[in-house]
Amino acid sequence: MAGEDCVRKRQPGSTMTCSTSENEEMQRRPEGERSLPNSSNGRVDVDHVITRKMQLIAEAEQLKPAFMKEVDSHFTEFVNSLVAKSALLDSSSSLLPDPCSEKDIHKAKTLRAPPEHGKIFTARRSLLDELFEVSHIRTIYHMFIALLIVFILSTLLVDFIDEGRLVLGFDLLVFVFGKLPVVFCTWLCMFSAAVVVPYGLFSRWAKGYSTSSHRVIHSIFYGTLFTLFQTVGLGLGSTYVTIAYALPPASRFIVILEQVRLVMKAHSFVRENIPKVLSSVKEKAGPVPVPRITQYLYFLFAPTLIYRDNYPRNPTIRWGYVATKFAQVLGSLFYAYYIFVRLCIPQFRNSSQETFNLRGLVLCIFNSILPGVLILFLVFFAFLHCWLNAFAEMLRFADRMFYKDWWNSTSYANYYRTWNVVVHDWLYYYAYRDFLWFFGKKFKAAAMLSVFTVSAAVHEYVLIICFGFFYPVLFCLFMCFGMVFNFILNDRRKGPIWNVIMWTSLFLGQGVIICLYSQEWYARQYCPLENPTFLDYLKPRSWSCHVQM
């Protein structure tokens, strides 16, 4: 080394030369090596090494958020660009002319795909499946499991103290899911009708449309039959069964939600295939394109409300994954059971004995926020993540984007788009876009209002049938506060404070829903009317039930 050479070659006039060569070598070393001083015995100062290491770790931690944000931004842009280019190629492939002519080649280069192509399905995982690979997110999941264990222990200990024994009955679950044989028979009839009638009507219309001399009358006739089936067959029929057989709440939810799902799927099947038939007849492109019955059957089971002849498919089925998701759905049901048993029933059981006043209402709303938010999380996790992913896995359905990161929303507009992507896609393509196609693009505000009205009306219809009374709390929240927040908390709000405001309003809304519907439920149980009039069905019973106690 330079120092040893200086020792060997040291001469009286060479001191400055050796020092200069050592300094030059020190300058050539990395910064970390230059800054490490030696102790008196020639060893590196350990304390200085540790200090330097801690400084490097601190600098890396400071750079990590910016680095991850930059990587995430570039990755998102890359994926979006890739999907857009794929859609452009798919949509323009049928428009490309014969490439033999240079003129046609130039014309093909100038072709642009239409701005809207409908929903694009691509293979992708659900967001929670990706997030659960991160240990920090799994810890939050474990915290919810620990909270369930606390609820179970609390219930068992209280029952043991009160009864002197462990009470393992689940009377509430048995009640709300009662009369399941009637539910199964009703679902089987609805599903069979949804398979035979829409497909049969569409096939007969499509095959007779090209040869019919009165195509408008032909279309009106089959369109009327299809509308009657949707409203009377699927609509009134299943609703009548739920009321006539006095099904309990959860059983009613199963029937009514299946009714709504089948109506939306039948509409999507007809809506997506009619343009194909019209285009084929106009271009005289041979046989009329009618999907196979197996394609329609697959669509009825697939976790999407947008019909396609083919979807991206996974190569294999992970049965362990399916079992895990169904087990999580079952666990969520028991979670909801303990929430109602420990947080809701004790609070609302005697609410009808108290005078209805503003103070009691405010306390009730704030006491209902915790169970309301927990129920919201459970509905999201059990249905939108576990249930849909389980069926997607069994069908090898590869597009698992049933929701997006709605919890990061800084606006209600983004929240509505990301909370339930499956339903949002149906409303966007068949309500919002079709409204604009029919009335013109200058009526965007009216189209948005119509979508809100349809969504609010369907949500309120489900609650009316399932609870057995009319109390339009959700409809008012949807149409009043939901519409206002949709315009106030719009996409221009990007700061963290707007996410806090969104969560605060969401918490309060859940508290209002749980409080008012629970009070009305118990009021209807404790204060029945012998000869109710039509107005008695519309008037909330919880406002006056304390007078009759």
PDB file of C-alpha atoms in Angstrom, residues 92-354:
ATOM      1  CA  SER A  92     -59.988  -1.460 -33.937  1.00  0.00           C
ATOM      2  CA  SER A  93     -59.121  -4.948 -35.180  1.00  0.00           C
ATOM      3  CA  SER A  94     -62.461  -5.291 -36.933  1.00  0.00           C
ATOM      4  CA  LEU A  95     -62.141  -1.807 -38.419  1.00  0.00           C
ATOM      5  CA  LEU A  96     -58.756  -2.283 -40.057  1.00  0.00           C
ATOM      6  CA  PRO A  97     -58.882  -2.363 -43.884  1.00  0.00           C
ATOM      7  CA  ASP A  98     -56.938  -4.625 -46.187  1.00  0.00           C
ATOM      8  CA  PRO A  99     -53.265  -3.806 -45.545  1.00  0.00           C
ATOM      9  CA  CYS A 100     -52.288  -4.453 -49.150  1.00  0.00           C
ATOM     10  CA  SER A 101     -52.816  -0.815 -50.184  1.00  0.00           C
ATOM     11  CA  GLU A 102     -50.589   2.004 -48.935  1.00  0.00           C
ATOM     12  CA  LYS A 103     -53.647   4.287 -48.936  1.00  0.00           C
ATOM     13  CA  ASP A 104     -55.482   1.834 -46.731  1.00  0.00           C
ATOM     14  CA  ILE A 105     -52.463   1.561 -44.447  1.00  0.00           C
ATOM     15  CA  HIS A 106     -52.401   5.343 -44.025  1.00  0.00           C
ATOM     16  CA  LYS A 107     -56.161   5.310 -43.398  1.00  0.00           C
ATOM     17  CA  ALA A 108     -55.749   2.584 -40.783  1.00  0.00           C
ATOM     18  CA  LYS A 109     -53.114   4.632 -38.964  1.00  0.00           C
ATOM     19  CA  THR A 110     -55.481   7.585 -38.729  1.00  0.00           C
ATOM     20  CA  LEU A 111     -58.356   5.474 -37.369  1.00  0.00           C
ATOM     21  CA  ARG A 112     -59.193   6.106 -33.722  1.00  0.00           C
ATOM     22  CA  ALA A 113     -61.238   3.825 -31.557  1.00  0.00           C
ATOM     23  CA  PRO A 114     -64.531   5.160 -30.246  1.00  0.00           C
ATOM     24  CA  PRO A 115     -64.234   6.828 -26.824  1.00  0.00           C
ATOM     25  CA  GLU A 116     -66.335   4.152 -25.075  1.00  0.00           C
ATOM     26  CA  HIS A 117     -65.974   0.397 -25.529  1.00  0.00           C
ATOM     27  CA  GLY A 118     -67.850  -0.885 -22.526  1.00  0.00           C
ATOM     28  CA  LYS A 119     -66.236  -2.597 -19.580  1.00  0.00           C
ATOM     29  CA  ILE A 120     -62.920  -4.288 -20.287  1.00  0.00           C
ATOM     30  CA  PHE A 121     -62.342  -7.522 -18.387  1.00  0.00           C
ATOM     31  CA  THR A 122     -58.767  -8.479 -17.624  1.00  0.00           C
ATOM     32  CA  ALA A 123     -57.104 -10.932 -15.247  1.00  0.00           C
ATOM     33  CA  ARG A 124     -56.388  -9.217 -11.922  1.00  0.00           C
ATOM     34  CA  ARG A 125     -56.555 -10.056  -8.239  1.00  0.00           C
ATOM     35  CA  SER A 126     -58.744  -8.488  -5.593  1.00  0.00           C
ATOM     36  CA  LEU A 127     -57.110  -5.644  -3.747  1.00  0.00           C
ATOM     37  CA  LEU A 128     -57.409  -7.222  -0.292  1.00  0.00           C
ATOM     38  CA  ASP A 129     -55.716 -10.403  -1.520  1.00  0.00           C
ATOM     39  CA  GLU A 130     -52.746  -8.274  -2.506  1.00  0.00           C
ATOM     40  CA  LEU A 131     -52.811  -6.195   0.675  1.00  0.00           C
ATOM     41  CA  PHE A 132     -52.990  -9.257   2.931  1.00  0.00           C
ATOM     42  CA  GLU A 133     -49.548 -10.232   1.665  1.00  0.00           C
ATOM     43  CA  VAL A 134     -48.226  -7.251   3.650  1.00  0.00           C
ATOM     44  CA  SER A 135     -47.705  -8.148   7.299  1.00  0.00           C
ATOM     45  CA  HIS A 136     -48.943  -4.748   8.522  1.00  0.00           C
ATOM     46  CA  ILE A 137     -52.316  -5.216   6.805  1.00  0.00           C
ATOM     47  CA  ARG A 138     -52.599  -8.797   8.063  1.00  0.00           C
ATOM     48  CA  THR A 139     -52.166  -7.444  11.566  1.00  0.00           C
ATOM     49  CA  ILE A 140     -55.289  -5.298  11.137  1.00  0.00           C
ATOM     50  CA  TYR A 141     -57.155  -8.422  10.017  1.00  0.00           C
ATOM     51  CA  HIS A 142     -55.867 -10.230  13.110  1.00  0.00           C
ATOM     52  CA  MET A 143     -57.106  -7.356  15.280  1.00  0.00           C
ATOM     53  CA  PHE A 144     -60.646  -7.862  13.954  1.00  0.00           C
ATOM     54  CA  ILE A 145     -60.377 -11.587  14.735  1.00  0.00           C
ATOM     55  CA  ALA A 146     -59.231 -10.717  18.257  1.00  0.00           C
ATOM     56  CA  LEU A 147     -62.241  -8.413  18.636  1.00  0.00           C
ATOM     57  CA  LEU A 148     -64.533 -11.303  17.596  1.00  0.00           C
ATOM     58  CA  ILE A 149     -62.919 -13.486  20.273  1.00  0.00           C
ATOM     59  CA  VAL A 150     -63.574 -10.733  22.832  1.00  0.00           C
ATOM     60  CA  PHE A 151     -67.248 -10.589  21.800  1.00  0.00           C
ATOM     61  CA  ILE A 152     -67.542 -14.379  22.140  1.00  0.00           C
ATOM     62  CA  LEU A 153     -65.876 -14.411  25.560  1.00  0.00           C
ATOM     63  CA  SER A 154     -68.042 -11.528  26.748  1.00  0.00           C
ATOM     64  CA  THR A 155     -71.237 -13.291  25.671  1.00  0.00           C
ATOM     65  CA  LEU A 156     -70.210 -16.617  27.202  1.00  0.00           C
ATOM     66  CA  LEU A 157     -69.157 -15.065  30.532  1.00  0.00           C
ATOM     67  CA  VAL A 158     -72.309 -12.973  30.863  1.00  0.00           C
ATOM     68  CA  ASP A 159     -74.483 -15.978  30.069  1.00  0.00           C
ATOM     69  CA  PHE A 160     -72.548 -18.108  32.544  1.00  0.00           C
ATOM     70  CA  ILE A 161     -72.992 -15.510  35.291  1.00  0.00           C
ATOM     71  CA  ASP A 162     -76.703 -15.033  34.560  1.00  0.00           C
ATOM     72  CA  GLU A 163     -77.670 -18.658  33.857  1.00  0.00           C
ATOM     73  CA  GLY A 164     -75.028 -20.554  35.785  1.00  0.00           C
ATOM     74  CA  ARG A 165     -74.052 -22.468  32.639  1.00  0.00           C
ATOM     75  CA  LEU A 166     -72.654 -21.882  29.180  1.00  0.00           C
ATOM     76  CA  VAL A 167     -75.407 -20.952  26.731  1.00  0.00           C
ATOM     77  CA  LEU A 168     -74.336 -21.879  23.205  1.00  0.00           C
ATOM     78  CA  GLY A 169     -77.647 -21.276  21.476  1.00  0.00           C
ATOM     79  CA  PHE A 170     -77.867 -19.039  18.452  1.00  0.00           C
ATOM     80  CA  ASP A 171     -81.539 -18.138  18.628  1.00  0.00           C
ATOM     81  CA  LEU A 172     -81.096 -14.930  16.636  1.00  0.00           C
ATOM     82  CA  LEU A 173     -79.404 -16.685  13.716  1.00  0.00           C
ATOM     83  CA  VAL A 174     -82.001 -19.448  13.728  1.00  0.00           C
ATOM     84  CA  PHE A 175     -84.778 -16.845  13.629  1.00  0.00           C
ATOM     85  CA  VAL A 176     -83.439 -14.554  10.880  1.00  0.00           C
ATOM     86  CA  PHE A 177     -82.525 -17.492   8.593  1.00  0.00           C
ATOM     87  CA  GLY A 178     -85.759 -19.390   9.172  1.00  0.00           C
ATOM     88  CA  LYS A 179     -87.834 -21.183   6.512  1.00  0.00           C
ATOM     89  CA  LEU A 180     -84.816 -21.952   4.321  1.00  0.00           C
ATOM     90  CA  PRO A 181     -86.681 -24.691   2.350  1.00  0.00           C
ATOM     91  CA  VAL A 182     -89.138 -22.041   1.125  1.00  0.00           C
ATOM     92  CA  VAL A 183     -86.192 -19.797   0.247  1.00  0.00           C
ATOM     93  CA  PHE A 184     -84.490 -22.556  -1.749  1.00  0.00           C
ATOM     94  CA  CYS A 185     -87.646 -23.455  -3.688  1.00  0.00           C
ATOM     95  CA  THR A 186     -88.283 -19.788  -4.471  1.00  0.00           C
ATOM     96  CA  TRP A 187     -84.717 -19.290  -5.665  1.00  0.00           C
ATOM     97  CA  LEU A 188     -84.872 -22.426  -7.819  1.00  0.00           C
ATOM     98  CA  CYS A 189     -88.047 -21.193  -9.521  1.00  0.00           C
ATOM     99  CA  MET A 190     -86.597 -17.706 -10.060  1.00  0.00           C
ATOM    100  CA  PHE A 191     -83.333 -19.044 -11.464  1.00  0.00           C
ATOM    101  CA  SER A 192     -85.030 -21.536 -13.786  1.00  0.00           C
ATOM    102  CA  ALA A 193     -87.305 -18.807 -15.114  1.00  0.00           C
ATOM    103  CA  ALA A 194     -84.337 -16.450 -15.546  1.00  0.00           C
ATOM    104  CA  VAL A 195     -82.578 -19.119 -17.620  1.00  0.00           C
ATOM    105  CA  VAL A 196     -85.468 -20.140 -19.865  1.00  0.00           C
ATOM    106  CA  VAL A 197     -87.521 -16.981 -20.453  1.00  0.00           C
ATOM    107  CA  PRO A 198     -84.944 -14.259 -21.297  1.00  0.00           C
ATOM    108  CA  TYR A 199     -82.829 -16.593 -23.417  1.00  0.00           C
ATOM    109  CA  GLY A 200     -85.882 -18.028 -25.205  1.00  0.00           C
ATOM    110  CA  LEU A 201     -87.411 -14.617 -25.907  1.00  0.00           C
ATOM    111  CA  PHE A 202     -84.146 -13.192 -27.180  1.00  0.00           C
ATOM    112  CA  SER A 203     -83.444 -16.212 -29.411  1.00  0.00           C
ATOM    113  CA  ARG A 204     -86.892 -16.087 -30.997  1.00  0.00           C
ATOM    114  CA  TRP A 205     -86.672 -12.325 -31.489  1.00  0.00           C
ATOM    115  CA  ALA A 206     -83.174 -12.515 -33.013  1.00  0.00           C
ATOM    116  CA  LYS A 207     -83.998 -15.346 -35.425  1.00  0.00           C
ATOM    117  CA  GLY A 208     -87.260 -13.756 -36.550  1.00  0.00           C
ATOM    118  CA  TYR A 209     -86.015 -10.177 -36.769  1.00  0.00           C
ATOM    119  CA  SER A 210     -84.078 -10.565 -40.028  1.00  0.00           C
ATOM    120  CA  THR A 211     -87.003 -12.181 -41.872  1.00  0.00           C
ATOM    121  CA  SER A 212     -89.809 -10.106 -40.339  1.00  0.00           C
ATOM    122  CA  SER A 213     -91.573  -7.579 -42.571  1.00  0.00           C
ATOM    123  CA  HIS A 214     -92.702  -5.566 -39.519  1.00  0.00           C
ATOM    124  CA  ARG A 215     -89.539  -5.362 -37.485  1.00  0.00           C
ATOM    125  CA  VAL A 216     -90.745  -2.571 -35.186  1.00  0.00           C
ATOM    126  CA  ILE A 217     -93.916  -4.455 -34.209  1.00  0.00           C
ATOM    127  CA  HIS A 218     -91.882  -7.648 -33.881  1.00  0.00           C
ATOM    128  CA  SER A 219     -89.435  -5.913 -31.483  1.00  0.00           C
ATOM    129  CA  ILE A 220     -92.194  -4.203 -29.457  1.00  0.00           C
ATOM    130  CA  PHE A 221     -93.982  -7.505 -28.976  1.00  0.00           C
ATOM    131  CA  TYR A 222     -90.958  -9.368 -27.622  1.00  0.00           C
ATOM    132  CA  GLY A 223     -89.806  -6.324 -25.669  1.00  0.00           C
ATOM    133  CA  THR A 224     -93.193  -6.161 -23.944  1.00  0.00           C
ATOM    134  CA  LEU A 225     -93.037  -9.852 -23.064  1.00  0.00           C
ATOM    135  CA  PHE A 226     -89.551  -9.416 -21.631  1.00  0.00           C
ATOM    136  CA  THR A 227     -90.619  -6.368 -19.572  1.00  0.00           C
ATOM    137  CA  LEU A 228     -93.641  -8.254 -18.203  1.00  0.00           C
ATOM    138  CA  PHE A 229     -91.393 -11.129 -17.184  1.00  0.00           C
ATOM    139  CA  GLN A 230     -88.984  -8.776 -15.430  1.00  0.00           C
ATOM    140  CA  THR A 231     -91.695  -6.929 -13.504  1.00  0.00           C
ATOM    141  CA  VAL A 232     -94.319  -9.624 -12.904  1.00  0.00           C
ATOM    142  CA  GLY A 233     -92.437 -12.916 -13.133  1.00  0.00           C
ATOM    143  CA  LEU A 234     -89.248 -12.021 -11.271  1.00  0.00           C
ATOM    144  CA  GLY A 235     -90.533  -8.907  -9.518  1.00  0.00           C
ATOM    145  CA  LEU A 236     -94.012  -9.439  -8.113  1.00  0.00           C
ATOM    146  CA  GLY A 237     -93.783 -13.225  -7.916  1.00  0.00           C
ATOM    147  CA  SER A 238     -90.842 -13.448  -5.523  1.00  0.00           C
ATOM    148  CA  THR A 239     -92.051 -10.434  -3.543  1.00  0.00           C
ATOM    149  CA  TYR A 240     -95.417 -12.124  -3.031  1.00  0.00           C
ATOM    150  CA  VAL A 241     -93.711 -15.286  -1.725  1.00  0.00           C
ATOM    151  CA  THR A 242     -91.678 -13.366   0.855  1.00  0.00           C
ATOM    152  CA  ILE A 243     -94.802 -11.639   2.197  1.00  0.00           C
ATOM    153  CA  ALA A 244     -97.280 -14.513   1.926  1.00  0.00           C
ATOM    154  CA  TYR A 245     -94.987 -16.976   3.702  1.00  0.00           C
ATOM    155  CA  ALA A 246     -93.891 -14.344   6.272  1.00  0.00           C
ATOM    156  CA  LEU A 247     -90.220 -15.055   5.739  1.00  0.00           C
ATOM    157  CA  PRO A 248     -87.855 -13.716   8.426  1.00  0.00           C
ATOM    158  CA  PRO A 249     -85.513 -10.800   7.584  1.00  0.00           C
ATOM    159  CA  ALA A 250     -82.356 -12.631   6.421  1.00  0.00           C
ATOM    160  CA  SER A 251     -84.358 -15.097   4.347  1.00  0.00           C
ATOM    161  CA  ARG A 252     -86.149 -12.178   2.725  1.00  0.00           C
ATOM    162  CA  PHE A 253     -82.802 -10.571   1.975  1.00  0.00           C
ATOM    163  CA  ILE A 254     -81.671 -13.707   0.136  1.00  0.00           C
ATOM    164  CA  VAL A 255     -84.802 -13.836  -2.030  1.00  0.00           C
ATOM    165  CA  ILE A 256     -84.977 -10.109  -2.795  1.00  0.00           C
ATOM    166  CA  LEU A 257     -81.272  -9.688  -3.514  1.00  0.00           C
ATOM    167  CA  GLU A 258     -81.388 -12.692  -5.843  1.00  0.00           C
ATOM    168  CA  GLN A 259     -84.436 -11.165  -7.511  1.00  0.00           C
ATOM    169  CA  VAL A 260     -82.588  -7.890  -8.131  1.00  0.00           C
ATOM    170  CA  ARG A 261     -79.456  -9.717  -9.305  1.00  0.00           C
ATOM    171  CA  LEU A 262     -81.342 -11.844 -11.848  1.00  0.00           C
ATOM    172  CA  VAL A 263     -83.272  -8.836 -13.163  1.00  0.00           C
ATOM    173  CA  MET A 264     -80.008  -6.923 -13.700  1.00  0.00           C
ATOM    174  CA  LYS A 265     -78.302  -9.900 -15.342  1.00  0.00           C
ATOM    175  CA  ALA A 266     -81.217 -10.567 -17.715  1.00  0.00           C
ATOM    176  CA  HIS A 267     -81.231  -6.894 -18.718  1.00  0.00           C
ATOM    177  CA  SER A 268     -77.478  -6.957 -19.354  1.00  0.00           C
ATOM    178  CA  PHE A 269     -77.732 -10.105 -21.500  1.00  0.00           C
ATOM    179  CA  VAL A 270     -80.416  -8.582 -23.728  1.00  0.00           C
ATOM    180  CA  ARG A 271     -78.831  -5.116 -23.781  1.00  0.00           C
ATOM    181  CA  GLU A 272     -75.399  -6.397 -24.849  1.00  0.00           C
ATOM    182  CA  ASN A 273     -76.659  -8.756 -27.582  1.00  0.00           C
ATOM    183  CA  ILE A 274     -79.298  -6.599 -29.301  1.00  0.00           C
ATOM    184  CA  PRO A 275     -76.689  -4.315 -30.979  1.00  0.00           C
ATOM    185  CA  LYS A 276     -74.879  -7.387 -32.321  1.00  0.00           C
ATOM    186  CA  VAL A 277     -78.079  -8.654 -33.958  1.00  0.00           C
ATOM    187  CA  LEU A 278     -78.941  -5.241 -35.416  1.00  0.00           C
ATOM    188  CA  SER A 279     -75.430  -4.832 -36.810  1.00  0.00           C
ATOM    189  CA  SER A 280     -75.449  -8.346 -38.297  1.00  0.00           C
ATOM    190  CA  VAL A 281     -78.818  -7.799 -39.984  1.00  0.00           C
ATOM    191  CA  LYS A 282     -77.770  -4.396 -41.309  1.00  0.00           C
ATOM    192  CA  GLU A 283     -74.518  -5.714 -42.781  1.00  0.00           C
ATOM    193  CA  LYS A 284     -76.109  -9.021 -43.885  1.00  0.00           C
ATOM    194  CA  ALA A 285     -73.167 -10.830 -42.318  1.00  0.00           C
ATOM    195  CA  GLY A 286     -74.629 -14.318 -42.370  1.00  0.00           C
ATOM    196  CA  PRO A 287     -76.398 -16.089 -39.482  1.00  0.00           C
ATOM    197  CA  VAL A 288     -77.723 -13.972 -36.657  1.00  0.00           C
ATOM    198  CA  PRO A 289     -75.291 -14.133 -33.688  1.00  0.00           C
ATOM    199  CA  VAL A 290     -77.099 -15.772 -30.774  1.00  0.00           C
ATOM    200  CA  PRO A 291     -74.965 -16.765 -27.758  1.00  0.00           C
ATOM    201  CA  ARG A 292     -74.902 -20.369 -26.667  1.00  0.00           C
ATOM    202  CA  ILE A 293     -77.010 -21.334 -23.662  1.00  0.00           C
ATOM    203  CA  THR A 294     -73.818 -22.389 -21.836  1.00  0.00           C
ATOM    204  CA  GLN A 295     -72.429 -18.878 -22.190  1.00  0.00           C
ATOM    205  CA  TYR A 296     -75.592 -17.429 -20.685  1.00  0.00           C
ATOM    206  CA  LEU A 297     -75.546 -19.976 -17.841  1.00  0.00           C
ATOM    207  CA  TYR A 298     -71.942 -19.117 -17.038  1.00  0.00           C
ATOM    208  CA  PHE A 299     -72.862 -15.441 -16.925  1.00  0.00           C
ATOM    209  CA  LEU A 300     -75.724 -16.077 -14.487  1.00  0.00           C
ATOM    210  CA  PHE A 301     -73.277 -17.602 -11.996  1.00  0.00           C
ATOM    211  CA  ALA A 302     -70.304 -15.322 -12.745  1.00  0.00           C
ATOM    212  CA  PRO A 303     -69.614 -12.493 -10.243  1.00  0.00           C
ATOM    213  CA  THR A 304     -70.355  -9.703 -12.713  1.00  0.00           C
ATOM    214  CA  LEU A 305     -73.437  -7.894 -14.007  1.00  0.00           C
ATOM    215  CA  ILE A 306     -71.956  -7.102 -17.449  1.00  0.00           C
ATOM    216  CA  TYR A 307     -72.502  -9.796 -20.075  1.00  0.00           C
ATOM    217  CA  ARG A 308     -69.697 -10.952 -22.361  1.00  0.00           C
ATOM    218  CA  ASP A 309     -69.521 -14.045 -24.538  1.00  0.00           C
ATOM    219  CA  ASN A 310     -66.153 -14.869 -23.000  1.00  0.00           C
ATOM    220  CA  TYR A 311     -64.262 -13.746 -19.916  1.00  0.00           C
ATOM    221  CA  PRO A 312     -60.598 -14.097 -18.920  1.00  0.00           C
ATOM    222  CA  ARG A 313     -60.206 -17.423 -17.110  1.00  0.00           C
ATOM    223  CA  ASN A 314     -57.640 -18.820 -14.706  1.00  0.00           C
ATOM    224  CA  PRO A 315     -56.075 -22.183 -15.589  1.00  0.00           C
ATOM    225  CA  THR A 316     -56.858 -23.969 -12.293  1.00  0.00           C
ATOM    226  CA  ILE A 317     -59.193 -23.870  -9.291  1.00  0.00           C
ATOM    227  CA  ARG A 318     -57.671 -23.440  -5.835  1.00  0.00           C
ATOM    228  CA  TRP A 319     -60.151 -25.353  -3.696  1.00  0.00           C
ATOM    229  CA  GLY A 320     -58.311 -24.414  -0.521  1.00  0.00           C
ATOM    230  CA  TYR A 321     -58.854 -20.758  -1.400  1.00  0.00           C
ATOM    231  CA  VAL A 322     -62.573 -21.440  -1.981  1.00  0.00           C
ATOM    232  CA  ALA A 323     -62.913 -23.182   1.397  1.00  0.00           C
ATOM    233  CA  THR A 324     -61.120 -20.305   3.123  1.00  0.00           C
ATOM    234  CA  LYS A 325     -63.437 -17.700   1.618  1.00  0.00           C
ATOM    235  CA  PHE A 326     -66.596 -19.607   2.555  1.00  0.00           C
ATOM    236  CA  ALA A 327     -65.215 -20.073   6.079  1.00  0.00           C
ATOM    237  CA  GLN A 328     -64.641 -16.315   6.288  1.00  0.00           C
ATOM    238  CA  VAL A 329     -68.230 -15.696   5.175  1.00  0.00           C
ATOM    239  CA  LEU A 330     -69.456 -18.010   7.930  1.00  0.00           C
ATOM    240  CA  GLY A 331     -67.197 -16.288  10.439  1.00  0.00           C
ATOM    241  CA  SER A 332     -68.565 -12.894   9.366  1.00  0.00           C
ATOM    242  CA  LEU A 333     -72.123 -14.131  10.009  1.00  0.00           C
ATOM    243  CA  PHE A 334     -71.199 -15.104  13.568  1.00  0.00           C
ATOM    244  CA  TYR A 335     -69.365 -11.780  13.926  1.00  0.00           C
ATOM    245  CA  ALA A 336     -72.546  -9.915  12.979  1.00  0.00           C
ATOM    246  CA  TYR A 337     -74.524 -12.117  15.379  1.00  0.00           C
ATOM    247  CA  TYR A 338     -72.331 -11.142  18.340  1.00  0.00           C
ATOM    248  CA  ILE A 339     -72.415  -7.462  17.345  1.00  0.00           C
ATOM    249  CA  PHE A 340     -76.211  -7.473  17.461  1.00  0.00           C
ATOM    250  CA  VAL A 341     -76.304  -9.515  20.672  1.00  0.00           C
ATOM    251  CA  ARG A 342     -73.769  -7.393  22.574  1.00  0.00           C
ATOM    252  CA  LEU A 343     -74.160  -3.898  21.064  1.00  0.00           C
ATOM    253  CA  CYS A 344     -77.611  -3.561  19.483  1.00  0.00           C
ATOM    254  CA  ILE A 345     -80.246  -5.671  21.239  1.00  0.00           C
ATOM    255  CA  PRO A 346     -79.468  -4.457  24.792  1.00  0.00           C
ATOM    256  CA  GLN A 347     -79.658  -0.856  23.590  1.00  0.00           C
ATOM    257  CA  PHE A 348     -82.880  -1.048  21.562  1.00  0.00           C
ATOM    258  CA  ARG A 349     -84.885  -3.713  23.394  1.00  0.00           C
ATOM    259  CA  ASN A 350     -86.390  -1.187  25.832  1.00  0.00           C
ATOM    260  CA  SER A 351     -86.199   1.882  23.585  1.00  0.00           C
ATOM    261  CA  SER A 352     -89.960   1.877  23.042  1.00  0.00           C
ATOM    262  CA  GLN A 353     -90.524   2.437  26.750  1.00  0.00           C
ATOM    263  CA  GLU A 354     -88.695   5.758  26.631  1.00  0.00           C
TER     264      GLU A 354
END
